[in-house]
Tab-separated table of C-alpha atoms and ligand atoms in Angstrom:
chain	number	residue	atom	x	y	z
A	1	MET	CA	-2.607	20.593	-10.557
A	2	ALA	CA	-4.434	21.543	-7.374
A	3	ASP	CA	-5.736	18.534	-5.459
A	4	SER	CA	-9.329	19.757	-5.646
A	5	ALA	CA	-9.106	19.841	-9.462
A	6	LEU	CA	-8.183	16.176	-9.731
A	7	PRO	CA	-10.719	13.941	-11.439
A	8	PRO	CA	-12.270	11.107	-9.435
A	9	THR	CA	-10.184	7.946	-9.658
A	10	LEU	CA	-12.805	5.998	-11.556
A	11	PRO	CA	-15.329	7.079	-14.119
A	12	VAL	CA	-18.700	5.704	-13.056
A	13	SER	CA	-19.592	2.794	-15.305
A	14	ARG	CA	-21.859	-0.254	-15.458
A	15	ALA	CA	-19.140	-2.293	-13.792
A	16	ASP	CA	-19.436	-0.205	-10.610
A	17	ALA	CA	-22.900	-1.616	-9.978
A	18	LEU	CA	-21.593	-5.181	-9.932
A	19	HIS	CA	-20.079	-6.663	-6.837
A	20	ARG	CA	-16.341	-7.122	-6.858
A	21	ARG	CA	-13.719	-8.442	-4.491
A	22	GLY	CA	-11.442	-5.831	-2.956
A	23	LEU	CA	-7.693	-5.739	-3.421
A	24	MET	CA	-4.565	-4.974	-1.436
A	25	LEU	CA	-2.577	-2.170	-3.091
A	26	ILE	CA	1.052	-2.068	-2.020
A	27	LEU	CA	3.102	1.062	-2.655
A	28	SER	CA	6.843	0.773	-2.120
A	29	SER	CA	9.675	3.141	-2.948
A	30	PRO	CA	12.919	4.420	-1.528
A	31	SER	CA	12.286	7.400	0.725
A	32	GLY	CA	12.300	10.569	-1.344
A	33	ALA	CA	10.413	9.090	-4.313
A	34	GLY	CA	7.024	10.568	-3.455
A	35	LYS	CA	5.219	7.545	-2.037
A	36	THR	CA	3.729	9.330	0.966
A	37	THR	CA	2.299	12.143	-1.186
A	38	ILE	CA	0.720	9.629	-3.569
A	39	ALA	CA	-0.711	7.569	-0.707
A	40	LYS	CA	-2.258	10.655	0.926
A	41	ARG	CA	-3.854	11.753	-2.350
A	42	LEU	CA	-5.320	8.332	-3.010
A	43	LEU	CA	-6.806	8.131	0.472
A	44	ALA	CA	-8.237	11.649	0.198
A	45	HIS	CA	-9.759	11.225	-3.274
A	46	ASP	CA	-10.837	7.602	-3.476
A	47	SER	CA	-13.522	6.485	-1.036
A	48	GLN	CA	-13.072	2.813	-1.999
A	49	ILE	CA	-9.598	2.559	-0.498
A	50	GLU	CA	-8.421	2.912	3.099
A	51	ALA	CA	-5.024	2.595	4.755
A	52	SER	CA	-3.995	-0.556	6.550
A	53	VAL	CA	-3.654	0.064	10.285
A	54	SER	CA	-0.916	-2.019	11.902
A	55	ALA	CA	-0.829	-3.236	15.482
A	56	THR	CA	2.218	-2.216	17.521
A	57	THR	CA	3.629	-2.598	21.005
A	58	ARG	CA	5.426	0.732	20.877
A	59	PRO	CA	4.075	3.499	23.133
A	60	ILE	CA	1.668	5.949	21.571
A	61	ARG	CA	3.281	9.301	20.587
A	62	PRO	CA	1.716	12.725	21.137
A	63	GLY	CA	-0.759	13.452	18.345
A	64	GLU	CA	-1.263	9.793	17.409
A	65	VAL	CA	-4.730	8.266	17.533
A	66	ASP	CA	-5.318	4.662	18.622
A	67	GLY	CA	-7.071	2.785	15.817
A	68	LYS	CA	-6.069	5.352	13.194
A	69	ASP	CA	-2.261	5.552	13.259
A	70	TYR	CA	-1.858	2.142	14.860
A	71	HIS	CA	-3.711	-0.265	17.103
A	72	PHE	CA	-1.631	0.161	20.257
A	73	VAL	CA	-1.467	-3.124	22.175
A	74	ASN	CA	0.685	-4.554	24.961
A	75	ARG	CA	3.208	-7.311	24.388
A	76	ALA	CA	0.984	-10.058	25.821
A	77	THR	CA	-1.836	-9.119	23.433
A	78	PHE	CA	0.578	-8.948	20.497
A	79	ASP	CA	2.059	-12.362	21.359
A	80	ALA	CA	-1.439	-13.847	21.628
A	81	MET	CA	-2.276	-12.423	18.173
A	82	VAL	CA	0.899	-13.987	16.718
A	83	GLU	CA	-0.010	-17.296	18.372
A	84	ALA	CA	-3.528	-17.153	16.921
A	85	ASN	CA	-2.118	-16.474	13.414
A	86	GLU	CA	-3.939	-13.133	13.270
A	87	PHE	CA	-1.225	-11.295	11.282
A	88	TYR	CA	-0.410	-11.356	7.572
A	89	GLU	CA	3.109	-10.485	8.653
A	90	TRP	CA	4.882	-9.063	11.674
A	91	ALA	CA	8.366	-7.872	12.602
A	92	GLU	CA	10.362	-6.496	15.492
A	93	VAL	CA	11.740	-3.019	14.737
A	94	PHE	CA	13.972	-1.213	17.265
A	95	GLY	CA	12.688	-3.398	20.107
A	96	ASN	CA	8.986	-2.946	19.320
A	97	CYS	CA	6.694	-5.320	17.471
A	98	TYR	CA	4.609	-4.345	14.448
A	99	GLY	CA	2.132	-6.472	12.559
A	100	THR	CA	-0.580	-6.333	9.893
A	101	PRO	CA	-3.816	-7.768	11.315
A	102	LYS	CA	-5.800	-9.938	8.907
A	103	ALA	CA	-9.387	-9.745	10.131
A	104	HIS	CA	-10.408	-6.229	9.031
A	105	ILE	CA	-8.630	-6.498	5.672
A	106	ARG	CA	-10.257	-9.858	4.932
A	107	ALA	CA	-13.689	-8.441	5.689
A	108	ARG	CA	-12.987	-5.522	3.345
A	109	LEU	CA	-11.815	-7.846	0.561
A	110	LYS	CA	-15.164	-9.636	0.744
A	111	GLU	CA	-17.152	-6.398	0.791
A	112	GLY	CA	-15.268	-4.956	-2.199
A	113	GLY	CA	-13.159	-2.465	-0.234
A	114	ASP	CA	-9.491	-1.913	-1.066
A	115	THR	CA	-6.638	-1.512	1.417
A	116	LEU	CA	-3.494	0.541	0.875
A	117	PHE	CA	-0.119	-0.587	2.228
A	118	ASP	CA	2.892	1.659	2.501
A	119	ILE	CA	5.534	-1.006	3.132
A	120	ASP	CA	9.027	-2.033	2.082
A	121	TRP	CA	10.037	-4.941	-0.148
A	122	GLN	CA	10.300	-7.427	2.731
A	123	GLY	CA	6.762	-6.697	3.907
A	124	THR	CA	5.646	-6.895	0.272
A	125	GLN	CA	7.121	-10.368	-0.116
A	126	GLN	CA	5.388	-11.592	3.012
A	127	LEU	CA	1.990	-10.173	2.035
A	128	TYR	CA	2.364	-11.633	-1.441
A	129	GLN	CA	3.113	-15.085	-0.026
A	130	LYS	CA	-0.017	-14.947	2.134
A	131	ALA	CA	-2.481	-13.329	-0.273
A	132	GLU	CA	-1.053	-13.523	-3.801
A	133	ALA	CA	-4.373	-13.234	-5.674
A	134	ASP	CA	-5.479	-10.127	-3.743
A	135	VAL	CA	-2.186	-8.220	-3.874
A	136	VAL	CA	-1.226	-5.534	-6.429
A	137	ARG	CA	2.405	-4.435	-6.054
A	138	VAL	CA	3.516	-0.995	-7.271
A	139	PHE	CA	7.045	0.369	-7.002
A	140	ILE	CA	7.751	4.091	-7.379
A	141	LEU	CA	11.172	5.127	-8.696
A	142	PRO	CA	12.766	8.577	-8.537
A	143	PRO	CA	13.558	10.049	-11.995
A	144	SER	CA	17.345	10.197	-11.536
A	145	ILE	CA	20.130	9.712	-9.024
A	146	GLU	CA	20.681	13.486	-8.913
A	147	GLU	CA	17.019	14.097	-8.108
A	148	LEU	CA	17.044	11.367	-5.450
A	149	ARG	CA	20.091	12.983	-3.841
A	150	ARG	CA	18.440	16.384	-3.996
A	151	ARG	CA	15.282	15.035	-2.310
A	152	LEU	CA	17.277	13.233	0.389
A	153	THR	CA	19.534	16.201	1.126
A	154	GLY	CA	16.637	17.822	2.971
A	155	ARG	CA	17.116	21.366	4.182
A	156	GLY	CA	20.881	21.196	3.850
A	157	THR	CA	21.448	20.700	7.577
A	158	ASP	CA	22.485	17.032	7.462
A	159	SER	CA	26.102	15.850	7.378
A	160	ALA	CA	27.615	14.175	4.300
A	161	GLU	CA	27.646	10.855	6.251
A	162	VAL	CA	23.915	11.039	7.021
A	163	ILE	CA	23.101	11.808	3.381
A	164	ALA	CA	25.394	9.014	2.155
A	165	ALA	CA	23.654	6.559	4.516
A	166	ARG	CA	20.226	7.654	3.198
A	167	MET	CA	21.420	7.241	-0.396
A	168	ALA	CA	22.743	3.736	0.366
A	169	ARG	CA	19.425	2.765	1.992
A	170	ALA	CA	17.471	4.146	-0.959
A	171	GLN	CA	19.636	2.268	-3.457
A	172	ALA	CA	19.247	-0.975	-1.492
A	173	GLU	CA	15.445	-0.562	-1.624
A	174	ILE	CA	15.572	0.227	-5.377
A	175	SER	CA	17.445	-3.029	-6.016
A	176	HIS	CA	14.153	-4.884	-5.304
A	177	TRP	CA	12.228	-3.129	-8.095
A	178	ASP	CA	11.826	-6.364	-10.050
A	179	GLY	CA	9.675	-7.961	-7.346
A	180	TYR	CA	6.725	-5.702	-8.270
A	181	ASP	CA	3.851	-5.932	-10.759
A	182	TYR	CA	4.096	-2.267	-11.812
A	183	VAL	CA	6.922	0.265	-11.726
A	184	VAL	CA	6.177	3.983	-12.050
A	185	VAL	CA	8.847	6.658	-12.462
A	186	ASN	CA	7.948	9.769	-10.513
A	187	ASP	CA	9.323	12.700	-12.488
A	188	ASP	CA	6.017	14.522	-12.125
A	189	ILE	CA	3.826	13.886	-9.092
A	190	ASP	CA	0.528	14.524	-10.931
A	191	ALA	CA	1.460	12.172	-13.807
A	192	CYS	CA	2.631	9.537	-11.317
A	193	TYR	CA	-0.616	9.835	-9.331
A	194	THR	CA	-2.675	9.503	-12.522
A	195	GLN	CA	-0.767	6.376	-13.538
A	196	ILE	CA	-1.367	4.777	-10.153
A	197	CYS	CA	-5.087	5.599	-10.429
A	198	GLN	CA	-5.076	3.917	-13.846
A	199	ILE	CA	-3.396	0.812	-12.427
A	200	LEU	CA	-6.000	0.705	-9.660
A	201	ALA	CA	-8.885	1.155	-12.107
A	202	ALA	CA	-7.648	-1.683	-14.346
A	203	GLU	CA	-6.997	-4.024	-11.427
A	204	ARG	CA	-10.513	-3.409	-10.079
A	205	LEU	CA	-11.905	-4.463	-13.451
A	206	LYS	CA	-10.072	-7.786	-13.582
A	207	ARG	CA	-12.516	-10.572	-14.282
A	208	ALA	CA	-11.498	-12.608	-11.247
A	209	ARG	CA	-12.280	-9.637	-8.956
A	210	GLN	CA	-15.656	-8.913	-10.550
A	211	THR	CA	-17.554	-11.548	-8.644
A	212	GLY	CA	-20.870	-9.927	-9.623
A	213	LEU	CA	-20.257	-10.827	-13.261
A	214	ILE	CA	-21.391	-14.406	-12.752
A	215	GLY	CA	-24.993	-13.467	-12.004
A	216	PHE	CA	-24.934	-10.599	-14.501
A	217	VAL	CA	-23.784	-12.815	-17.385
A	218	ARG	CA	-26.186	-15.586	-16.344
A	219	GLU	CA	-28.994	-13.055	-16.715
A	220	LEU	CA	-27.665	-11.912	-20.125
A	221	THR	CA	-27.576	-15.462	-21.429
A	222	ARG	CA	-30.839	-16.669	-19.869
A	223	HIS	CA	-32.699	-17.319	-23.131
B	1	5GP	P1	7.181	3.958	13.755
B	1	5GP	O1	7.252	3.372	15.139
B	1	5GP	O2	8.176	5.066	13.567
B	1	5GP	O3	5.782	4.378	13.382
B	1	5GP	O4	7.571	2.805	12.726
B	1	5GP	C1	8.796	2.147	12.864
B	1	5GP	C2	8.977	1.148	11.743
B	1	5GP	O5	8.012	0.099	11.812
B	1	5GP	C3	8.863	1.741	10.342
B	1	5GP	O6	10.014	1.349	9.612
B	1	5GP	C4	7.625	1.100	9.779
B	1	5GP	O7	7.723	0.922	8.376
B	1	5GP	C5	7.591	-0.229	10.503
B	1	5GP	N1	6.241	-0.795	10.534
B	1	5GP	C6	5.070	-0.155	10.804
B	1	5GP	N2	4.027	-0.982	10.723
B	1	5GP	C7	4.525	-2.204	10.357
B	1	5GP	C8	3.917	-3.490	10.095
B	1	5GP	O8	2.697	-3.695	10.161
B	1	5GP	N3	4.771	-4.498	9.756
B	1	5GP	C9	6.103	-4.315	9.651
B	1	5GP	N4	6.844	-5.363	9.301
B	1	5GP	N5	6.714	-3.125	9.891
B	1	5GP	C10	5.938	-2.081	10.243
């Protein structure tokens, strides 16, 4: 299906007029399972969700935009943010620090905006510990080991060792599938995207998130 032909994520309903709390949608998968494609589609087609922007101490790369790809900060600023408890989670990766700042996401949760996270199982665990009620965890699985290998083989230019290492990494990530609320098998990218939209739609309708219901129901039961 062409992207432009996709239906909007949510049918417009009465519930859309009521205020709701936002949510934090986590997508995890081994590389090669289609997570990046799904994330890009969601961000392009659903105006209620935006990507989390991490802070990092690593130097900006050509083509990257400060504030869009990352918030690029120096080490002293990063350390001060850690000290002030301004991150949901942070980690050092290849000598650089990366963290998920809380402030913007918290403001969005209050306003009813959703935030998308493309993170691994460790990051998922940390976010869940800090914000359990706001987090929705989705894991995307490849349809078969053969298909995973085919997707990780790339253009056929990588050595057998490189491919074996990618397969081992993917299988290690898959072993954490049971730490997620939803698991979607991606044997068809359009079907997988639709299922994730359905998960998002249902989670947005959860009573606890529909904070506007209190006043609405009070009005309905006034007499
Ligand atoms: P890169 O520098 O290539 O953009 O990212 C390097 C690594 O840092 C990737 O594995 C990426 O997943 C990880 N990373 C990016 N942002 C964050 C973050 O906010 N927290 C954690 N823990 N890791 C991150």
